[in-house]
Amino acid sequence: MGAIRVAVFCNDTDKFNQCIDAFLNDPCGGISNTLPNGQNGDMGRDQGHSGPMVGNLATACEVAWAQGVDLYGVLDNRLFKCSEYWSKYNLGEDVPWIDHGTCYGYYTSIG
């Protein structure tokens, strides 16, 4: 999702729109790779990947917001749910698990 920053810096509308599409639809790292409970595809992989996924999605939302595009509200405020899920798990709280994965792995337990 770092490409969205470059697209804005270069004033490249086509690239910006491609980044928005990736945020919405990329099966490996976009918001579509999250579940309604807040899990993201890398939660079963490890926290070193799942945390940055949340951070990258948040960065994309903030850059888009500055350009007048609201990605925060996508999928019923899914980014908020992802942030809350990841934070709860990493604070030692119990979180529900649903078998899930990404385009490169499927996980049957939280990692």
XYZ file of N, CA, C and O in Angstrom:
444
model
N 0.811 -1.183 0.000
C 0.000 0.000 0.000
C 0.864 1.261 0.000
O 0.337 2.348 -0.082
N 2.165 1.114 0.072
C 3.031 2.274 0.004
C 2.954 2.992 -1.334
O 3.271 4.176 -1.430
N 2.511 2.283 -2.359
C 2.422 2.884 -3.691
C 1.449 4.057 -3.717
O 1.610 4.973 -4.524
N 0.471 4.044 -2.839
C -0.498 5.147 -2.837
C 0.179 6.471 -2.471
O -0.167 7.520 -2.993
N 1.188 6.408 -1.608
C 1.924 7.628 -1.255
C 2.703 8.156 -2.455
O 2.751 9.357 -2.692
N 3.305 7.235 -3.194
C 4.058 7.625 -4.379
C 3.110 8.205 -5.433
O 3.425 9.210 -6.077
N 1.951 7.568 -5.594
C 0.975 8.054 -6.577
C 0.554 9.489 -6.270
O 0.465 10.323 -7.176
N 0.321 9.778 -5.007
C -0.072 11.138 -4.627
C 1.094 12.102 -4.835
O 0.930 13.179 -5.405
N 2.281 11.705 -4.402
C 3.450 12.563 -4.566
C 3.686 12.906 -6.038
O 4.014 14.048 -6.376
N 3.495 11.918 -6.912
C 3.714 12.125 -8.352
C 2.485 12.669 -9.068
O 2.529 12.866 -10.288
N 1.412 12.897 -8.310
C 0.169 13.403 -8.893
C -0.316 12.496 -10.040
O -0.754 12.975 -11.085
N -0.215 11.187 -9.812
C -0.568 10.189 -10.818
C -1.945 9.606 -10.489
O -2.073 8.682 -9.695
N -2.967 10.167 -11.110
C -4.342 9.762 -10.830
C -4.597 8.307 -11.186
O -5.285 7.591 -10.443
N -4.062 7.842 -12.298
C -4.261 6.439 -12.690
C -3.675 5.497 -11.643
O -4.312 4.511 -11.244
N -2.468 5.769 -11.192
C -1.830 4.922 -10.175
C -2.591 5.011 -8.845
O -2.772 4.006 -8.155
N -3.050 6.185 -8.507
C -3.847 6.356 -7.288
C -5.093 5.476 -7.356
O -5.411 4.756 -6.411
N -5.783 5.504 -8.483
C -6.980 4.688 -8.647
C -6.662 3.197 -8.614
O -7.445 2.397 -8.084
N -5.513 2.808 -9.146
C -5.080 1.406 -9.058
C -4.849 1.017 -7.602
O -5.181 -0.099 -7.187
N -4.294 1.920 -6.834
C -4.052 1.655 -5.412
C -5.373 1.515 -4.647
O -5.493 0.661 -3.771
N -6.331 2.342 -4.973
C -7.652 2.233 -4.344
C -8.257 0.879 -4.675
O -8.800 0.184 -3.804
N -8.141 0.474 -5.937
C -8.654 -0.837 -6.347
C -7.945 -1.962 -5.588
O -8.590 -2.917 -5.140
N -6.631 -1.857 -5.427
C -5.889 -2.880 -4.683
C -6.333 -2.909 -3.223
O -6.500 -3.983 -2.641
N -6.523 -1.746 -2.628
C -7.001 -1.691 -1.242
C -8.320 -2.440 -1.117
O -8.526 -3.220 -0.185
N -9.205 -2.223 -2.069
C -10.540 -2.813 -1.997
C -10.577 -4.289 -2.388
O -11.362 -5.058 -1.823
N -9.723 -4.706 -3.321
C -9.906 -6.015 -3.940
C -8.736 -6.979 -3.895
O -8.906 -8.138 -4.266
N -7.555 -6.549 -3.489
C -6.405 -7.453 -3.509
C -6.617 -8.610 -2.534
O -6.766 -8.390 -1.328
N -6.610 -9.850 -3.032
C -6.875 -10.997 -2.166
C -5.724 -11.331 -1.220
O -5.893 -12.126 -0.299
N -4.571 -10.729 -1.443
C -3.422 -11.032 -0.582
C -3.257 -10.021 0.551
O -2.838 -10.394 1.638
N -3.533 -8.768 0.293
C -3.259 -7.773 1.310
C -4.243 -6.630 1.380
O -4.021 -5.680 2.125
N -5.307 -6.705 0.627
C -6.308 -5.640 0.660
C -7.335 -5.868 1.752
O -7.326 -6.888 2.448
N -8.230 -4.926 1.891
C -9.272 -5.018 2.912
C -10.184 -6.220 2.653
O -10.796 -6.752 3.575
N -10.238 -6.686 1.408
C -11.043 -7.871 1.096
C -10.445 -9.136 1.696
O -11.104 -10.171 1.747
N -9.207 -9.062 2.179
C -8.568 -10.198 2.833
C -8.730 -10.113 4.353
O -7.864 -10.498 5.119
N -9.858 -9.567 4.770
C -10.195 -9.498 6.190
C -11.587 -10.071 6.384
O -12.354 -10.196 5.431
N -11.887 -10.426 7.605
C -13.198 -10.986 7.932
C -13.985 -9.999 8.788
O -13.387 -9.136 9.451
N -15.310 -10.129 8.823
C -16.132 -9.215 9.624
C -15.768 -9.167 11.106
O -15.989 -8.154 11.761
N -15.156 -10.227 11.643
C -14.757 -10.212 13.051
C -13.457 -9.443 13.276
O -13.027 -9.245 14.410
N -12.796 -9.029 12.193
C -11.564 -8.255 12.304
C -10.298 -9.024 11.979
O -9.226 -8.435 11.909
N -10.404 -10.318 11.787
C -9.219 -11.094 11.403
C -8.707 -10.626 10.056
O -9.489 -10.313 9.167
N -7.393 -10.607 9.905
C -6.848 -10.423 8.565
C -6.164 -11.714 8.145
O -5.948 -12.609 8.959
N -5.862 -11.832 6.880
C -5.341 -13.079 6.333
C -4.053 -13.563 6.954
O -3.753 -14.751 6.914
N -3.276 -12.657 7.537
C -1.999 -13.045 8.122
C -2.057 -13.362 9.621
O -1.050 -13.704 10.216
N -3.228 -13.260 10.237
C -3.326 -13.554 11.684
C -2.896 -14.983 11.998
O -2.368 -15.249 13.064
N -3.104 -15.894 11.080
C -2.678 -17.270 11.303
C -1.227 -17.502 10.944
O -0.649 -18.519 11.315
N -0.642 -16.588 10.231
C 0.759 -16.707 9.833
C 1.660 -16.327 10.998
O 2.354 -17.142 11.559
N 1.656 -15.055 11.349
C 2.385 -14.569 12.517
C 2.063 -13.089 12.712
O 1.552 -12.436 11.811
N 2.358 -12.600 13.883
C 2.034 -11.216 14.202
C 2.959 -10.219 13.509
O 2.618 -9.049 13.345
N 4.120 -10.686 13.081
C 5.036 -9.834 12.339
C 4.530 -9.486 10.946
O 5.016 -8.545 10.326
N 3.572 -10.253 10.462
C 2.950 -9.942 9.173
C 1.558 -9.345 9.351
O 1.147 -8.478 8.590
N 0.829 -9.826 10.344
C -0.545 -9.346 10.504
C -0.596 -7.899 10.996
O -1.445 -7.125 10.561
N 0.313 -7.518 11.877
C 0.350 -6.133 12.358
C 0.652 -5.140 11.251
O -0.069 -4.146 11.078
N 1.706 -5.381 10.463
C 1.979 -4.471 9.360
C 0.860 -4.435 8.316
O 0.654 -3.406 7.681
N 0.129 -5.536 8.165
C -1.007 -5.489 7.238
C -2.023 -4.458 7.712
O -2.497 -3.640 6.927
N -2.307 -4.460 9.007
C -3.235 -3.471 9.562
C -2.656 -2.064 9.375
O -3.357 -1.140 8.962
N -1.386 -1.914 9.653
C -0.738 -0.607 9.499
C -0.733 -0.112 8.067
O -0.959 1.079 7.810
N -0.470 -1.003 7.124
C -0.474 -0.608 5.716
C -1.865 -0.207 5.248
O -2.021 0.765 4.497
N -2.869 -0.936 5.694
C -4.241 -0.569 5.343
C -4.590 0.799 5.934
O -5.224 1.623 5.276
N -4.155 1.040 7.170
C -4.422 2.329 7.816
C -3.719 3.472 7.083
O -4.303 4.552 6.891
N -2.505 3.236 6.651
C -1.775 4.257 5.901
C -2.497 4.585 4.597
O -2.651 5.758 4.243
N -2.954 3.557 3.911
C -3.684 3.786 2.668
C -4.952 4.593 2.928
O -5.287 5.507 2.156
N -5.642 4.269 4.022
C -6.855 5.019 4.363
C -6.543 6.489 4.620
O -7.276 7.375 4.166
N -5.474 6.741 5.336
C -5.137 8.120 5.681
C -4.718 8.922 4.452
O -5.119 10.083 4.295
N -3.930 8.313 3.583
C -3.516 9.013 2.364
C -4.737 9.285 1.485
O -4.905 10.384 0.956
N -5.598 8.287 1.330
C -6.810 8.472 0.527
C -7.700 9.554 1.140
O -8.259 10.391 0.420
N -7.822 9.550 2.471
C -8.644 10.554 3.165
C -8.147 11.963 2.845
O -8.946 12.871 2.595
N -6.837 12.138 2.849
C -6.269 13.452 2.544
C -6.567 13.874 1.105
O -6.524 15.067 0.786
N -6.893 12.897 0.264
C -7.235 13.181 -1.128
C -8.750 13.244 -1.345
O -9.224 13.311 -2.469
N -9.502 13.147 -0.253
C -10.956 13.244 -0.353
C -11.675 11.922 -0.588
O -12.849 11.915 -0.953
N -10.976 10.809 -0.390
C -11.571 9.483 -0.594
C -11.652 8.774 0.757
O -10.633 8.594 1.431
N -12.847 8.386 1.156
C -13.051 7.733 2.452
C -12.972 6.219 2.314
O -13.898 5.585 1.818
N -11.854 5.644 2.743
C -11.711 4.189 2.789
C -11.935 3.660 4.199
O -12.093 2.450 4.385
N -11.952 4.544 5.177
C -12.141 4.107 6.566
C -13.467 3.382 6.762
O -13.559 2.432 7.527
N -14.508 3.830 6.079
C -15.833 3.259 6.274
C -16.122 2.004 5.463
O -17.184 1.398 5.615
N -15.179 1.599 4.608
C -15.386 0.439 3.738
C -15.689 -0.813 4.563
O -15.079 -1.043 5.610
N -16.621 -1.601 4.067
C -17.027 -2.862 4.708
C -17.426 -2.646 6.167
O -16.978 -3.366 7.063
N -18.253 -1.634 6.365
C -18.777 -1.361 7.705
C -17.652 -1.090 8.710
O -17.586 -1.693 9.774
N -16.749 -0.193 8.334
C -15.616 0.205 9.202
C -14.693 -0.968 9.530
O -14.223 -1.120 10.651
N -14.398 -1.775 8.518
C -13.608 -2.988 8.730
C -12.221 -2.710 9.294
O -11.710 -3.472 10.101
N -11.583 -1.614 8.871
C -10.244 -1.319 9.392
C -10.277 -1.177 10.910
O -9.391 -1.669 11.604
N -11.301 -0.517 11.436
C -11.441 -0.394 12.886
C -11.523 -1.777 13.520
O -10.871 -2.061 14.533
N -12.316 -2.653 12.942
C -12.484 -4.006 13.483
C -11.169 -4.774 13.438
O -10.848 -5.519 14.360
N -10.410 -4.595 12.347
C -9.112 -5.262 12.239
C -8.136 -4.748 13.300
O -7.407 -5.520 13.917
N -8.119 -3.446 13.494
C -7.236 -2.851 14.505
C -7.597 -3.346 15.896
O -6.721 -3.680 16.702
N -8.886 -3.397 16.171
C -9.343 -3.859 17.479
C -9.006 -5.337 17.698
O -8.506 -5.712 18.765
N -9.240 -6.169 16.706
C -8.952 -7.601 16.811
C -7.460 -7.830 17.067
O -7.077 -8.559 17.976
N -6.623 -7.197 16.235
C -5.178 -7.371 16.370
C -4.697 -6.889 17.739
O -3.897 -7.554 18.398
N -5.205 -5.750 18.173
C -4.796 -5.199 19.467
C -5.226 -6.091 20.623
O -4.443 -6.360 21.538
N -6.452 -6.553 20.600
C -6.932 -7.433 21.665
C -6.079 -8.687 21.758
O -5.667 -9.092 22.842
N -5.816 -9.311 20.609
C -5.012 -10.532 20.630
C -3.624 -10.260 21.206
O -3.122 -11.014 22.037
N -3.004 -9.181 20.780
C -1.650 -8.882 21.228
C -1.582 -8.333 22.645
O -0.502 -8.217 23.206
N -2.726 -8.021 23.232
C -2.790 -7.668 24.652
C -3.139 -8.882 25.503
O -3.314 -8.770 26.707
N -3.253 -10.041 24.866
C -3.510 -11.282 25.599
C -4.979 -11.623 25.789
O -5.298 -12.571 26.507
N -5.857 -10.876 25.156
C -7.283 -11.170 25.289
C -7.674 -12.296 24.335
O -7.026 -12.521 23.309
N -8.726 -13.001 24.674
C -9.260 -14.033 23.794
C -9.993 -13.375 22.631
O -10.759 -12.427 22.823
N -9.744 -13.875 21.441
C -10.445 -13.413 20.251
C -10.961 -14.637 19.503
O -10.348 -15.699 19.549
N -12.094 -14.499 18.834
C -12.619 -15.642 18.086
C -11.737 -15.951 16.883
O -11.147 -15.042 16.290
N -11.633 -17.218 16.532
C -10.827 -17.613 15.377
C -11.708 -18.274 14.328
O -12.527 -19.136 14.640
N -11.518 -17.879 13.088
C -12.155 -18.509 11.937
C -11.033 -18.912 10.996
O -10.172 -18.079 10.666
N -10.990 -20.173 10.563
C -9.960 -20.595 9.619
C -9.981 -19.659 8.417
O -11.035 -19.387 7.842
N -8.794 -19.163 8.065
C -8.701 -18.110 7.048
C -7.269 -18.048 6.552
O -6.370 -18.624 7.151
N -7.027 -17.340 5.476
C -5.677 -17.198 4.972
C -5.575 -16.131 3.911
O -6.417 -15.243 3.806
N -4.522 -16.260 3.138
C -4.261 -15.323 2.060
C -4.060 -16.113 0.772
O -4.228 -17.332 0.759
N -3.613 -15.459 -0.260
C -3.383 -16.146 -1.515
C -2.179 -17.086 -1.432
O -1.984 -17.909 -2.302
N -1.373 -16.994 -0.394
C -0.186 -17.846 -0.278
C -0.218 -18.781 0.924
O 0.744 -19.478 1.175
N -1.298 -18.805 1.665
C -1.376 -19.737 2.792
C -2.746 -19.717 3.447
O -3.429 -18.700 3.452
N -3.132 -20.875 3.964
C -4.402 -21.013 4.677
C -4.092 -21.479 6.086
O -3.300 -22.400 6.281
N -4.707 -20.860 7.077
C -4.338 -21.113 8.467
C -5.527 -21.601 9.273
O -6.632 -21.085 9.146
N -5.274 -22.582 10.105
C -6.333 -23.180 10.914
C -6.208 -22.814 12.396
O -6.969 -23.300 13.213
N -5.231 -21.967 12.704
C -5.093 -21.477 14.080
C -4.382 -20.129 14.034
O -3.663 -19.822 13.080
N -4.546 -19.367 15.088
C -3.917 -18.052 15.159
C -2.414 -18.224 15.371
O -1.992 -19.164 16.035
N -1.630 -17.363 14.766
C -0.181 -17.538 14.809
C 0.516 -16.477 15.606
O 0.151 -15.373 15.708
